[in-house]
Amino acid sequence: MELPFAEPYKIKMVEPIRRTTREERQQWIKDAGFNLFNLRSEQVYIDLLTDSGTGAMSDRQWSEIMLGDESYAGSASYYKLKSAVKEIFGFDHFLPTHQGRGAENVLFSVLVKPGDLVPGNSHFDTTKGHIEFRQATAIDCTIDEAFDCTANHPFKGNVDLEKLDKILKINPKERIPFIIVTLTCNSSGGQPVSLENLKGVSALARKYGIPLIYDSARFAENAYFIKSREKGQANKTIREIVAEMFSYADGMTMSSKKDGIVNIGGLIGMRSVELYQQASVYNIMFEGFVTYGGQAGRDMAALARGLYEATEFDYLESRVKQVAYLGQKLTDYGIQVQQPYGGHAIFIDANKFLPHIPKEEFRAQTLAVELYIEGGVRGVEIGAIMADRDPVTRENRFPALELVRLAIPRRVYTFNHMDYIAASLANVFHRREEIIKGFAIEYEAPILRHFTVKLKRAE
Ligand code: P61
């Protein structure tokens, strides 16, 4: 018999979590303005709001915490991280930041000006937010298959090279500060970008003389998919694949809260010393001195270690297979989820789940609230609320996909937890006809409204 895979770790420390009653949850979510971000963590049994900063560090990472050097300038932990960035990504220059959006803020402060266009593959909301905040426009060039949950394409994060070429051809070079490719593409469902596609994007970037930047939050999961799905890549190591992926880029931003397997942190990597010098100015203003950028020395040390652990095949295999296990359970229950299963999360198609709720009443949010009430499981809406209003017309934007994301924290939950989540969702699925009302907005912020939005039941 072929031996099944199992986690390449055992558990040394546990954190208790508590089940609650449906009545408690009904009251709590009402008090929270039906916004899952407003719940207290104790009110949640299984927390799938995000895989960002919620992972479990290893004993080796914790030992790095003890070894952290807290010198303001030139900390040994900074040099540890600098050498990991060079070894794994190949960038000579790097700046630590407090998290991914800090990296975006610093880099975009140098590169993005009003009227600019930034093409990419379904920019993440903070990335888009930082582009739009500078009166520039994010242009989505993702392949069309990404917007059909049932299409079984192995690399639904891919950039449509024709769409990209068209943008680069018809606009003056001065208006396009860079192309940004998100690895894996979170907004299209944790879907990977192939090596071949990265090569193609890079060729276009060079042809038009435009820098190529990677948003690298889940770069290691992307590399795992390249190894397991792309022709000719099976025999390469994850690190070899990562090295090739990044050889095509001029720079990177990263939220290290994902594939860095740490609770906070981010970074910018780049080849150009001029860019490094310009970005350093903003780093010092917004983040901290160039050798810590908003991180404690111990955070940088644990991150260096996390980058090596996240690029080990056995870890990635158990990670991605746990996510796929949940996806398969939901599929078996007849629930439509984004196919193929993503690297860090399962994305449920709320348009298919609750087609009778008007889209103006926020289908995905309605489903996320019902799942919380059913089992105390907290997912997140990736739909019209998160899509914000159009910055010019101020009309609601209704994205092609209305999704509920169940993001799985790294090395945190067991397969029993996956069974519980799937059963909770199956229960909601069985009573979906009885869910007849969505939500209306009571309060919203002008940008990134989903964090603080307050909702009421639709009339
Ligand atoms: C997430 F509801 N992601 O997926 P920061 N790029 C990419 C990300 O996925 C990302 C960032 C940049 C989060 C956290 C999150 O509205 C939300 O370290 C591909 O969070 O600043 C973050 O990195 C930004 C959840 C962020 C949200 C914003 O759950």
GROMACS .gro file of C-alpha atoms and ligand atoms in nm:
model
  488
    1MET     CA    1   0.000   0.000   0.000
    2GLU     CA    2   0.129   0.347  -0.082
    3LEU     CA    3   0.173   0.539   0.240
    4PRO     CA    4  -0.040   0.852   0.267
    5PHE     CA    5   0.121   1.188   0.333
    6ALA     CA    6   0.099   1.320   0.686
    7GLU     CA    7   0.203   1.643   0.854
    8PRO     CA    8   0.582   1.683   0.873
    9TYR     CA    9   0.557   1.805   1.233
   10LYS     CA   10   0.412   1.708   1.567
   11ILE     CA   11   0.235   1.938   1.811
   12LYS     CA   12   0.428   2.074   2.110
   13MET     CA   13   0.187   2.335   2.243
   14VAL     CA   14  -0.190   2.376   2.221
   15GLU     CA   15  -0.427   2.669   2.253
   16PRO     CA   16  -0.782   2.596   2.374
   17ILE     CA   17  -1.079   2.703   2.162
   18ARG     CA   18  -1.439   2.691   2.275
   19ARG     CA   19  -1.768   2.603   2.109
   20THR     CA   20  -2.056   2.844   2.161
   21THR     CA   21  -2.433   2.827   2.115
   22ARG     CA   22  -2.630   2.937   1.812
   23GLU     CA   23  -2.823   3.186   2.029
   24GLU     CA   24  -2.498   3.345   2.150
   25ARG     CA   25  -2.369   3.372   1.794
   26GLN     CA   26  -2.693   3.525   1.667
   27GLN     CA   27  -2.665   3.799   1.927
   28TRP     CA   28  -2.291   3.856   1.881
   29ILE     CA   29  -2.308   3.892   1.504
   30LYS     CA   30  -2.600   4.133   1.536
   31ASP     CA   31  -2.402   4.338   1.788
   32ALA     CA   32  -2.110   4.331   1.543
   33GLY     CA   33  -2.320   4.503   1.273
   34PHE     CA   34  -2.311   4.172   1.081
   35ASN     CA   35  -1.944   4.239   1.011
   36LEU     CA   36  -1.726   3.940   1.095
   37PHE     CA   37  -1.425   4.168   1.148
   38ASN     CA   38  -1.607   4.315   1.449
   39LEU     CA   39  -1.635   3.985   1.637
   40ARG     CA   40  -1.407   3.912   1.930
   41SER     CA   41  -1.187   3.610   1.864
   42GLU     CA   42  -1.338   3.431   2.168
   43GLN     CA   43  -1.672   3.444   1.987
   44VAL     CA   44  -1.526   3.235   1.704
   45TYR     CA   45  -1.469   2.859   1.719
   46ILE     CA   46  -1.273   2.807   1.397
   47ASP     CA   47  -1.122   3.122   1.257
   48LEU     CA   48  -1.078   3.122   0.880
   49LEU     CA   49  -1.096   3.499   0.841
   50THR     CA   50  -0.745   3.495   0.711
   51ASP     CA   51  -0.426   3.294   0.678
   52SER     CA   52  -0.237   3.620   0.739
   53GLY     CA   53  -0.033   3.628   1.057
   54THR     CA   54  -0.236   3.341   1.200
   55GLY     CA   55   0.007   3.056   1.137
   56ALA     CA   56   0.191   2.854   1.402
   57MET     CA   57   0.563   2.918   1.424
   58SER     CA   58   0.796   2.621   1.465
   59ASP     CA   59   1.017   2.556   1.766
   60ARG     CA   60   1.309   2.674   1.552
   61GLN     CA   61   1.133   3.001   1.479
   62TRP     CA   62   1.060   3.048   1.848
   63SER     CA   63   1.425   2.989   1.922
   64GLU     CA   64   1.508   3.263   1.672
   65ILE     CA   65   1.278   3.491   1.873
   66MET     CA   66   1.510   3.439   2.169
   67LEU     CA   67   1.815   3.506   1.952
   68GLY     CA   68   1.671   3.829   1.807
   69ASP     CA   69   1.910   4.124   1.812
   70GLU     CA   70   1.723   4.442   1.903
   71SER     CA   71   1.989   4.691   1.792
   72TYR     CA   72   1.831   4.993   1.628
   73ALA     CA   73   2.082   4.994   1.342
   74GLY     CA   74   2.267   4.707   1.181
   75SER     CA   75   2.101   4.432   1.384
   76ALA     CA   76   2.233   4.080   1.331
   77SER     CA   77   1.874   3.967   1.277
   78TYR     CA   78   1.844   4.214   0.989
   79TYR     CA   79   2.150   4.058   0.827
   80LYS     CA   80   2.005   3.712   0.880
   81LEU     CA   81   1.693   3.819   0.693
   82LYS     CA   82   1.892   4.001   0.425
   83SER     CA   83   2.086   3.687   0.352
   84ALA     CA   84   1.765   3.477   0.338
   85VAL     CA   85   1.614   3.728   0.091
   86LYS     CA   86   1.926   3.707  -0.126
   87GLU     CA   87   1.946   3.328  -0.110
   88ILE     CA   88   1.577   3.259  -0.173
   89PHE     CA   89   1.471   3.546  -0.402
   90GLY     CA   90   1.804   3.662  -0.543
   91PHE     CA   91   1.757   4.032  -0.456
   92ASP     CA   92   2.064   4.225  -0.345
   93HIS     CA   93   1.865   4.507  -0.191
   94PHE     CA   94   1.584   4.476   0.057
   95LEU     CA   95   1.387   4.680   0.308
   96PRO     CA   96   1.193   4.533   0.599
   97THR     CA   97   0.844   4.676   0.655
   98HIS     CA   98   0.579   4.624   0.922
   99GLN     CA   99   0.357   4.424   0.684
  100GLY     CA  100   0.263   4.390   0.317
  101ARG     CA  101   0.073   4.716   0.285
  102GLY     CA  102   0.370   4.895   0.439
  103ALA     CA  103   0.582   4.757   0.157
  104GLU     CA  104   0.321   4.874  -0.095
  105ASN     CA  105   0.306   5.218   0.060
  106VAL     CA  106   0.684   5.264   0.049
  107LEU     CA  107   0.740   5.126  -0.300
  108PHE     CA  108   0.436   5.295  -0.454
  109SER     CA  109   0.532   5.627  -0.295
  110VAL     CA  110   0.840   5.615  -0.517
  111LEU     CA  111   0.681   5.473  -0.830
  112VAL     CA  112   0.312   5.564  -0.863
  113LYS     CA  113   0.181   5.910  -0.959
  114PRO     CA  114  -0.169   6.042  -1.042
  115GLY     CA  115  -0.301   5.921  -1.378
  116ASP     CA  116  -0.075   5.613  -1.386
  117LEU     CA  117  -0.191   5.267  -1.489
  118VAL     CA  118  -0.075   4.955  -1.307
  119PRO     CA  119  -0.161   4.635  -1.493
  120GLY     CA  120  -0.160   4.302  -1.311
  121ASN     CA  121  -0.357   3.989  -1.225
  122SER     CA  122  -0.653   4.074  -0.998
  123HIS     CA  123  -0.468   4.309  -0.760
  124PHE     CA  124  -0.531   4.241  -0.394
  125ASP     CA  125  -0.745   4.505  -0.221
  126THR     CA  126  -0.463   4.676  -0.029
  127THR     CA  127  -0.256   4.688  -0.348
  128LYS     CA  128  -0.545   4.834  -0.542
  129GLY     CA  129  -0.617   5.066  -0.249
  130HIS     CA  130  -0.260   5.200  -0.254
  131ILE     CA  131  -0.279   5.250  -0.630
  132GLU     CA  132  -0.617   5.426  -0.621
  133PHE     CA  133  -0.516   5.632  -0.318
  134ARG     CA  134  -0.254   5.786  -0.551
  135GLN     CA  135  -0.519   5.861  -0.817
  136ALA     CA  136  -0.384   5.586  -1.038
  137THR     CA  137  -0.572   5.290  -1.187
  138ALA     CA  138  -0.521   4.918  -1.138
  139ILE     CA  139  -0.592   4.729  -1.462
  140ASP     CA  140  -0.691   4.367  -1.427
  141CYS     CA  141  -0.538   4.147  -1.699
  142THR     CA  142  -0.615   3.807  -1.544
  143ILE     CA  143  -0.715   3.530  -1.784
  144ASP     CA  144  -1.093   3.497  -1.831
  145GLU     CA  145  -1.101   3.141  -1.695
  146ALA     CA  146  -1.028   3.283  -1.348
  147PHE     CA  147  -1.377   3.430  -1.334
  148ASP     CA  148  -1.553   3.101  -1.401
  149CYS     CA  149  -1.546   2.893  -1.083
  150THR     CA  150  -1.613   2.575  -1.276
  151ALA     CA  151  -1.335   2.614  -1.534
  152ASN     CA  152  -1.060   2.371  -1.440
  153HIS     CA  153  -0.749   2.558  -1.547
  154PRO     CA  154  -0.428   2.470  -1.358
  155PHE     CA  155  -0.303   2.830  -1.346
  156LYS     CA  156  -0.601   3.058  -1.295
  157GLY     CA  157  -0.372   3.331  -1.162
  158ASN     CA  158  -0.214   3.371  -1.506
  159VAL     CA  159  -0.196   3.706  -1.678
  160ASP     CA  160  -0.366   3.723  -2.018
  161LEU     CA  161  -0.065   3.823  -2.226
  162GLU     CA  162  -0.282   3.967  -2.504
  163LYS     CA  163  -0.471   4.191  -2.262
  164LEU     CA  164  -0.142   4.302  -2.110
  165ASP     CA  165   0.023   4.363  -2.447
  166LYS     CA  166  -0.271   4.579  -2.551
  167ILE     CA  167  -0.241   4.799  -2.240
  168LEU     CA  168   0.134   4.834  -2.288
  169LYS     CA  169   0.093   4.911  -2.658
  170ILE     CA  170  -0.176   5.179  -2.642
  171ASN     CA  171  -0.045   5.372  -2.339
  172PRO     CA  172   0.270   5.578  -2.311
  173LYS     CA  173   0.544   5.408  -2.115
  174GLU     CA  174   0.561   5.701  -1.872
  175ARG     CA  175   0.209   5.621  -1.749
  176ILE     CA  176   0.293   5.262  -1.653
  177PRO     CA  177   0.535   5.259  -1.358
  178PHE     CA  178   0.537   4.878  -1.331
  179ILE     CA  179   0.343   4.558  -1.387
  180ILE     CA  180   0.245   4.373  -1.069
  181VAL     CA  181   0.187   3.997  -1.058
  182THR     CA  182   0.037   3.851  -0.741
  183LEU     CA  183   0.168   3.505  -0.642
  184THR     CA  184  -0.059   3.318  -0.580
  185CYS     CA  185  -0.343   3.534  -0.700
  186ASN     CA  186  -0.550   3.580  -0.384
  187SER     CA  187  -0.842   3.763  -0.544
  188SER     CA  188  -0.896   3.494  -0.808
  189GLY     CA  189  -0.903   3.224  -0.543
  190GLY     CA  190  -0.545   3.154  -0.428
  191GLN     CA  191  -0.471   3.049  -0.783
  192PRO     CA  192  -0.115   3.009  -0.908
  193VAL     CA  193   0.069   3.169  -1.196
  194SER     CA  194   0.275   2.935  -1.414
  195LEU     CA  195   0.645   2.974  -1.473
  196GLU     CA  196   0.577   2.997  -1.844
  197ASN     CA  197   0.335   3.283  -1.783
  198LEU     CA  198   0.583   3.467  -1.561
  199LYS     CA  199   0.837   3.429  -1.841
  200GLY     CA  200   0.585   3.570  -2.088
  201VAL     CA  201   0.498   3.867  -1.867
  202SER     CA  202   0.868   3.934  -1.815
  203ALA     CA  203   0.932   3.926  -2.191
  204LEU     CA  204   0.657   4.185  -2.244
  205ALA     CA  205   0.785   4.395  -1.956
  206ARG     CA  206   1.132   4.399  -2.113
  207LYS     CA  207   0.998   4.465  -2.461
  208TYR     CA  208   0.826   4.781  -2.337
  209GLY     CA  209   1.093   4.872  -2.082
  210ILE     CA  210   0.861   4.848  -1.780
  211PRO     CA  211   0.965   4.697  -1.445
  212LEU     CA  212   0.801   4.379  -1.323
  213ILE     CA  213   0.714   4.353  -0.953
  214TYR     CA  214   0.576   4.049  -0.771
  215ASP     CA  215   0.331   4.073  -0.484
  216SER     CA  216   0.482   3.768  -0.317
  217ALA     CA  217   0.267   3.692  -0.011
  218ARG     CA  218   0.215   3.328  -0.116
  219PHE     CA  219   0.514   3.272  -0.344
  220ALA     CA  220   0.600   2.932  -0.193
  221GLU     CA  221   0.251   2.789  -0.246
  222ASN     CA  222   0.276   2.919  -0.603
  223ALA     CA  223   0.604   2.731  -0.647
  224TYR     CA  224   0.443   2.412  -0.511
  225PHE     CA  225   0.172   2.434  -0.778
  226ILE     CA  226   0.436   2.490  -1.048
  227LYS     CA  227   0.618   2.178  -0.931
  228SER     CA  228   0.305   1.968  -0.912
  229ARG     CA  229   0.119   2.097  -1.220
  230GLU     CA  230   0.356   2.245  -1.476
  231LYS     CA  231   0.519   2.031  -1.742
  232GLY     CA  232   0.890   1.976  -1.689
  233GLN     CA  233   0.900   2.111  -1.331
  234ALA     CA  234   0.832   1.797  -1.123
  235ASN     CA  235   1.196   1.715  -1.059
  236LYS     CA  236   1.303   2.060  -0.950
  237THR     CA  237   1.318   2.159  -0.584
  238ILE     CA  238   1.086   2.430  -0.454
  239ARG     CA  239   1.386   2.660  -0.402
  240GLU     CA  240   1.503   2.609  -0.761
  241ILE     CA  241   1.156   2.698  -0.884
  242VAL     CA  242   1.137   3.003  -0.659
  243ALA     CA  243   1.479   3.117  -0.784
  244GLU     CA  244   1.363   3.091  -1.143
  245MET     CA  245   1.029   3.265  -1.072
  246PHE     CA  246   1.207   3.563  -0.918
  247SER     CA  247   1.481   3.573  -1.181
  248TYR     CA  248   1.218   3.728  -1.411
  249ALA     CA  249   1.126   4.010  -1.171
  250ASP     CA  250   1.281   4.346  -1.094
  251GLY     CA  251   1.141   4.366  -0.746
  252MET     CA  252   0.893   4.230  -0.496
  253THR     CA  253   0.667   4.332  -0.214
  254MET     CA  254   0.575   4.074   0.044
  255SER     CA  255   0.342   4.037   0.334
  256SER     CA  256   0.550   3.788   0.532
  257LYS     CA  257   0.243   3.705   0.742
  258LYS     CA  258   0.158   3.437   0.487
  259ASP     CA  259   0.445   3.232   0.339
  260GLY     CA  260   0.691   3.382   0.586
  261ILE     CA  261   0.493   3.192   0.856
  262VAL     CA  262   0.527   3.478   1.104
  263ASN     CA  263   0.261   3.681   1.282
  264ILE     CA  264   0.367   4.021   1.152
  265GLY     CA  265   0.610   4.165   0.898
  266GLY     CA  266   0.675   4.244   0.536
  267LEU     CA  267   0.951   4.334   0.299
  268ILE     CA  268   1.053   4.487  -0.031
  269GLY     CA  269   1.319   4.324  -0.247
  270MET     CA  270   1.477   4.489  -0.549
  271ARG     CA  271   1.768   4.478  -0.791
  272SER     CA  272   1.814   4.851  -0.848
  273VAL     CA  273   2.027   5.041  -0.600
  274GLU     CA  274   1.865   5.370  -0.713
  275LEU     CA  275   1.522   5.233  -0.630
  276TYR     CA  276   1.654   5.110  -0.296
  277GLN     CA  277   1.786   5.457  -0.217
  278GLN     CA  278   1.459   5.629  -0.311
  279ALA     CA  279   1.248   5.374  -0.123
  280SER     CA  280   1.473   5.407   0.184
  281VAL     CA  281   1.356   5.766   0.226
  282TYR     CA  282   0.992   5.658   0.255
  283ASN     CA  283   1.085   5.353   0.460
  284ILE     CA  284   1.247   5.576   0.719
  285MET     CA  285   0.949   5.812   0.717
  286PHE     CA  286   0.671   5.552   0.737
  287GLU     CA  287   0.819   5.227   0.866
  288GLY     CA  288   1.144   5.276   1.055
  289PHE     CA  289   1.516   5.276   0.988
  290VAL     CA  290   1.625   5.067   0.690
  291THR     CA  291   1.754   4.782   0.908
  292TYR     CA  292   1.429   4.720   1.094
  293GLY     CA  293   1.137   4.887   0.911
  294GLY     CA  294   0.876   4.840   1.182
  295GLN     CA  295   0.985   4.492   1.287
  296ALA     CA  296   1.155   4.387   1.607
  297GLY     CA  297   1.489   4.214   1.556
  298ARG     CA  298   1.333   3.890   1.679
  299ASP     CA  299   1.056   3.920   1.417
  300MET     CA  300   1.314   3.946   1.139
  301ALA     CA  301   1.505   3.646   1.273
  302ALA     CA  302   1.190   3.432   1.292
  303LEU     CA  303   1.096   3.545   0.942
  304ALA     CA  304   1.434   3.444   0.798
  305ARG     CA  305   1.380   3.097   0.942
  306GLY     CA  306   1.015   3.093   0.823
  307LEU     CA  307   1.117   3.164   0.464
  308TYR     CA  308   1.336   2.852   0.465
  309GLU     CA  309   1.064   2.638   0.626
  310ALA     CA  310   0.797   2.760   0.385
  311THR     CA  311   1.007   2.652   0.089
  312GLU     CA  312   1.037   2.290   0.205
  313PHE     CA  313   0.839   2.049  -0.009
  314ASP     CA  314   0.697   1.834   0.275
  315TYR     CA  315   0.555   2.136   0.453
  316LEU     CA  316   0.397   2.271   0.134
  317GLU     CA  317   0.250   1.935   0.042
  318SER     CA  318   0.072   1.893   0.375
  319ARG     CA  319  -0.042   2.255   0.364
  320VAL     CA  320  -0.190   2.248   0.016
  321LYS     CA  321  -0.339   1.900   0.064
  322GLN     CA  322  -0.520   2.007   0.381
  323VAL     CA  323  -0.682   2.292   0.191
  324ALA     CA  324  -0.774   2.055  -0.093
  325TYR     CA  325  -0.923   1.808   0.159
  326LEU     CA  326  -1.168   2.074   0.273
  327GLY     CA  327  -1.241   2.170  -0.089
  328GLN     CA  328  -1.316   1.809  -0.179
  329LYS     CA  329  -1.551   1.765   0.118
  330LEU     CA  330  -1.749   2.072   0.012
  331THR     CA  331  -1.758   1.953  -0.348
  332ASP     CA  332  -1.885   1.615  -0.230
  333TYR     CA  333  -2.166   1.795  -0.045
  334GLY     CA  334  -2.264   1.958  -0.376
  335ILE     CA  335  -2.133   2.304  -0.290
  336GLN     CA  336  -1.974   2.499  -0.577
  337VAL     CA  337  -1.627   2.619  -0.490
  338GLN     CA  338  -1.355   2.773  -0.705
  339GLN     CA  339  -1.187   2.492  -0.902
  340PRO     CA  340  -0.913   2.388  -0.875
  341TYR     CA  341  -0.872   2.436  -0.501
  342GLY     CA  342  -0.654   2.730  -0.402
  343GLY     CA  343  -0.328   2.717  -0.213
  344HIS     CA  344  -0.433   2.893   0.106
  345ALA     CA  345  -0.809   2.891   0.098
  346ILE     CA  346  -1.131   2.751  -0.042
  347PHE     CA  347  -1.352   3.005  -0.212
  348ILE     CA  348  -1.725   2.931  -0.215
  349ASP     CA  349  -1.930   3.062  -0.504
  350ALA     CA  350  -2.205   3.259  -0.328
  351ASN     CA  351  -2.378   3.338  -0.659
  352LYS     CA  352  -2.447   2.965  -0.693
  353PHE     CA  353  -2.520   2.912  -0.323
  354LEU     CA  354  -2.771   3.197  -0.275
  355PRO     CA  355  -2.884   3.294  -0.627
  356HIS     CA  356  -3.224   3.407  -0.492
  357ILE     CA  357  -3.069   3.687  -0.281
  358PRO     CA  358  -3.037   4.005  -0.493
  359LYS     CA  359  -2.671   4.089  -0.553
  360GLU     CA  360  -2.738   4.436  -0.411
  361GLU     CA  361  -2.800   4.260  -0.078
  362PHE     CA  362  -2.448   4.113  -0.073
  363ARG     CA  363  -2.480   3.739  -0.129
  364ALA     CA  364  -2.132   3.644  -0.012
  365GLN     CA  365  -2.164   3.844   0.309
  366THR     CA  366  -2.503   3.682   0.371
  367LEU     CA  367  -2.346   3.338   0.336
  368ALA     CA  368  -2.049   3.426   0.558
  369VAL     CA  369  -2.287   3.542   0.833
  370GLU     CA  370  -2.498   3.224   0.804
  371LEU     CA  371  -2.187   3.005   0.830
  372TYR     CA  372  -2.085   3.188   1.147
  373ILE     CA  373  -2.432   3.145   1.298
  374GLU     CA  374  -2.436   2.778   1.201
  375GLY     CA  375  -2.100   2.663   1.337
  376GLY     CA  376  -1.904   2.955   1.479
  377VAL     CA  377  -1.680   2.939   1.171
  378ARG     CA  378  -1.554   3.278   1.058
  379GLY     CA  379  -1.479   3.319   0.686
  380VAL     CA  380  -1.456   3.642   0.491
  381GLU     CA  381  -1.652   3.801   0.210
  382ILE     CA  382  -1.460   3.855  -0.112
  383GLY     CA  383  -1.735   4.020  -0.306
  384ALA     CA  384  -1.917   4.347  -0.354
  385ILE     CA  385  -1.849   4.485  -0.007
  386MET     CA  386  -1.476   4.427  -0.038
  387ALA     CA  387  -1.481   4.557  -0.397
  388ASP     CA  388  -1.561   4.904  -0.260
  389ARG     CA  389  -1.728   5.179  -0.463
  390ASP     CA  390  -1.591   5.302  -0.794
  391PRO     CA  391  -1.360   5.592  -0.695
  392VAL     CA  392  -1.506   5.816  -0.970
  393THR     CA  393  -1.878   5.732  -0.988
  394ARG     CA  394  -1.907   5.620  -0.621
  395GLU     CA  395  -2.139   5.341  -0.740
  396ASN     CA  396  -2.108   4.998  -0.579
  397ARG     CA  397  -1.882   4.768  -0.780
  398PHE     CA  398  -2.018   4.418  -0.833
  399PRO     CA  399  -1.728   4.187  -0.915
  400ALA     CA  400  -1.772   3.891  -1.149
  401LEU     CA  401  -1.737   3.657  -0.852
  402GLU     CA  402  -1.912   3.677  -0.515
  403LEU     CA  403  -1.703   3.454  -0.292
  404VAL     CA  404  -1.678   3.350   0.069
  405ARG     CA  405  -1.318   3.269   0.147
  406LEU     CA  406  -1.226   3.006   0.403
  407ALA     CA  407  -0.858   3.076   0.458
  408ILE     CA  408  -0.669   2.805   0.641
  409PRO     CA  409  -0.402   2.923   0.886
  410ARG     CA  410  -0.069   2.743   0.844
  411ARG     CA  411   0.000   2.447   1.077
  412VAL     CA  412  -0.291   2.543   1.307
  413TYR     CA  413  -0.601   2.328   1.253
  414THR     CA  414  -0.638   1.953   1.214
  415PHE     CA  415  -0.829   1.746   0.961
  416ASN     CA  416  -1.108   1.706   1.222
  417HIS     CA  417  -1.150   2.081   1.211
  418MET     CA  418  -1.184   2.058   0.833
  419ASP     CA  419  -1.463   1.801   0.878
  420TYR     CA  420  -1.642   2.031   1.122
  421ILE     CA  421  -1.618   2.328   0.885
  422ALA     CA  422  -1.750   2.122   0.595
  423ALA     CA  423  -2.042   1.990   0.801
  424SER     CA  424  -2.134   2.343   0.915
  425LEU     CA  425  -2.143   2.461   0.558
  426ALA     CA  426  -2.339   2.156   0.445
  427ASN     CA  427  -2.604   2.243   0.706
  428VAL     CA  428  -2.632   2.596   0.568
  429PHE     CA  429  -2.652   2.451   0.218
  430HIS     CA  430  -2.945   2.230   0.315
  431ARG     CA  431  -3.141   2.525   0.452
  432ARG     CA  432  -3.035   2.776   0.183
  433GLU     CA  433  -3.392   2.821   0.051
  434GLU     CA  434  -3.494   2.950   0.394
  435ILE     CA  435  -3.236   3.230   0.377
  436ILE     CA  436  -3.440   3.499   0.210
  437LYS     CA  437  -3.285   3.827   0.317
  438GLY     CA  438  -2.945   3.980   0.261
  439PHE     CA  439  -2.805   4.302   0.402
  440ALA     CA  440  -2.808   4.677   0.348
  441ILE     CA  441  -2.523   4.910   0.443
  442GLU     CA  442  -2.576   5.126   0.751
  443TYR     CA  443  -2.225   5.278   0.773
  444GLU     CA  444  -1.920   5.256   0.547
  445ALA     CA  445  -1.572   5.412   0.526
  446PRO     CA  446  -1.465   5.580   0.198
  447ILE     CA  447  -1.198   5.315   0.119
  448LEU     CA  448  -1.137   4.952   0.230
  449ARG     CA  449  -1.486   4.967   0.374
  450HIS     CA  450  -1.521   4.597   0.452
  451PHE     CA  451  -1.309   4.625   0.767
  452THR     CA  452  -1.547   4.861   0.943
  453VAL     CA  453  -1.876   4.840   0.752
  454LYS     CA  454  -2.195   4.815   0.960
  455LEU     CA  455  -2.487   4.629   0.808
  456LYS     CA  456  -2.854   4.579   0.879
  457ARG     CA  457  -3.089   4.313   0.751
  458ALA     CA  458  -3.240   4.413   0.417
  459GLU     CA  459  -3.604   4.526   0.429
  460P61     C1  460  -0.558   3.819   0.349
  460P61     F1  461  -0.955   4.127   0.447
  460P61     N1  462  -0.390   3.959   0.269
  460P61     O1  463  -0.554   3.758   0.238
  460P61     P1  464  -0.075   4.286   0.480
  460P61     N2  465  -0.100   4.119  -0.101
  460P61     C2  466  -0.171   4.005  -0.090
  460P61     C3  467  -0.239   3.981   0.027
  460P61     O2  468  -0.311   3.871   0.037
  460P61     C4  469  -0.231   4.075   0.136
  460P61     C5  470  -0.152   4.190   0.118
  460P61     C6  471  -0.089   4.210  -0.001
  460P61     C7  472  -0.469   3.933   0.369
  460P61     C8  473  -0.488   4.015   0.492
  460P61     C9  474  -0.599   4.109   0.464
  460P61     O3  475  -0.893   4.359   0.338
  460P61    C10  476  -0.797   4.278   0.382
  460P61     O4  477   0.042   4.221   0.547
  460P61    C11  478  -0.178   3.912  -0.204
  460P61     O5  479  -0.206   4.238   0.528
  460P61     O6  480  -0.064   4.435   0.481
  460P61    C12  481  -0.301   4.055   0.255
  460P61     O7  482  -0.058   4.241   0.328
  460P61    C13  483  -0.138   4.292   0.228
  460P61    C14  484  -0.732   4.072   0.476
  460P61    C15  485  -0.568   4.229   0.412
  460P61    C16  486  -0.829   4.157   0.436
  460P61    C17  487  -0.667   4.316   0.372
  460P61     O8  488  -0.632   3.784   0.441
   0.00000   0.00000   0.00000
